[in-house]
């Protein structure tokens, strides 16, 4: 195959740059810690700006859209200018610039809150997420490049695990700083929060962005990550994405405008008609993404000129996998509160459901910590021991942190059984990205089916374990998707980051599905999502083998 494959097919072990990796994961921690501030900021805005349901939906929409737009702009620049912007700047500078851009967004949010303008807050949040888009585009392939590609998944897992730890302790620290207590923050406390404290909070957030940028900039052990060389114009891919974006705008417009319709006194038939109307446009948006990517894959396989990174089938199918993965991860968590309100799941109120939702998101940390063990050069026995101990420690931290926050975690003690099943799955997967993704995809399918067919504790645990299944997927998908892309690596990374858009499409589809067939049965949508991720894991292994890559072989030869 091409010369770009050489680094991936070699059986020599490339040593990990632990100095650079240590600095990179510190920045991952800042991302998670700072993001925790939104748990206070968003509900504060609902009270302070008197937002209705439609307007509150715009907050998440602005955030996810920024990822898509940011990655699309990066790609468009490279396509028209002939040079990959992230490759030109290098991974290091790109992360620094992204952090500074996010700091600018934090400043914009402060100005918006002070000026009493909700639209300005959306702009600020959009700018923060644009910075995140640039950071993520650079950080994911950067982590993979800091050592043997065969263990790249473990390094991305390490960053994700540290990020999840920041997210876990962040709400506690923010609550302590703003309210002087670590107890769960109520809506009444948020409504009574003074404007000056919110401004101080986001002044601190902006300062942390700048501090993280300085840490990365002055770290001598972190290589520049510059990729010199001209980028082949990918006009066909660009035009396809522009057309796809225009069609998505057409599909989203009726959905958002329909939220202005007051259904308070509507009949059941009228509500059903409106839900069907919204579902039609949301499914249209989903179809545009799915069929658009499949069309690109089919067309590029016949005539690759002009498609850039999209001429690699592993990338295009991986884009759809990232879209589905982010969508299912967010959908399971977003619908969890409504599920737990059902009598068959305990009829829990919002405050009673919080520990379960915290455990769902904490499950992501458990899996990522376990997956990060292989990022270190350890003996086989030591690694095996840590892959058992580390997830249990992570589980204990989640129980402990939420107990400190005065939540009742006793009903979740037996969830440790699900954690033990995950530990066994890690052992079977043996650090091989395709096998790991396949096993956890199958576990996700089984867990969601069990959840739809049972209730009570078993059903609750089954749905919660979706977090354990999702935890390991991002790095596996990312590693497999950019394998062998060579000079197209950062372009492919931008395409993958773009597909975070799935978090803005799949969750509302499940929400509308719940209005039609019930919240519990709406989880058949995650079943379909996990099934595709399993399919991707199976098919991508064969695709890479045809191109001369064998991650399983590389793992074995590297002594992992």
CSV table of N, CA and C in Angstrom, one decimal, residues 32 54 134 137 152 191 209 305 330 356 433-434 482 549:
chain,number,residue,atom,x,y,z
A,32,UNK,N,-13.0,18.9,31.5
A,32,UNK,CA,-14.0,18.3,32.3
A,32,UNK,C,-14.5,19.2,33.5
A,54,UNK,N,-38.7,25.9,24.6
A,54,UNK,CA,-38.0,26.1,23.3
A,54,UNK,C,-36.7,26.8,23.4
A,134,UNK,N,-11.8,23.0,18.0
A,134,UNK,CA,-10.4,23.0,17.6
A,134,UNK,C,-9.5,22.2,18.5
A,137,UNK,N,-10.2,18.5,17.8
A,137,UNK,CA,-9.6,18.1,16.5
A,137,UNK,C,-8.2,17.8,16.6
A,152,UNK,N,-2.7,3.6,21.0
A,152,UNK,CA,-3.2,4.9,20.9
A,152,UNK,C,-4.6,5.0,21.6
A,191,UNK,N,-32.0,30.0,41.6
A,191,UNK,CA,-32.8,31.1,41.3
A,191,UNK,C,-32.3,32.3,42.1
A,209,UNK,N,-9.0,28.6,31.5
A,209,UNK,CA,-8.7,28.3,30.1
A,209,UNK,C,-7.4,28.9,29.7
A,305,UNK,N,-10.6,10.7,-6.3
A,305,UNK,CA,-10.1,12.0,-6.5
A,305,UNK,C,-11.1,13.0,-6.1
A,330,UNK,N,-25.7,10.4,24.8
A,330,UNK,CA,-26.4,11.6,25.3
A,330,UNK,C,-27.9,11.2,25.4
A,356,UNK,N,-28.9,8.4,40.3
A,356,UNK,CA,-28.8,7.4,39.2
A,356,UNK,C,-28.2,8.0,37.9
A,433,UNK,N,-8.6,-2.6,19.7
A,433,UNK,CA,-9.7,-1.7,19.5
A,433,UNK,C,-10.9,-2.3,18.8
A,434,UNK,N,-10.7,-3.0,17.7
A,434,UNK,CA,-11.9,-3.6,17.0
A,434,UNK,C,-12.6,-4.6,17.9
A,482,UNK,N,-9.0,6.8,11.9
A,482,UNK,CA,-7.9,7.5,11.3
A,482,UNK,C,-6.7,6.7,11.0
A,549,UNK,N,-3.2,-3.2,7.5
A,549,UNK,CA,-3.1,-2.9,8.9
A,549,UNK,C,-3.7,-4.0,9.7
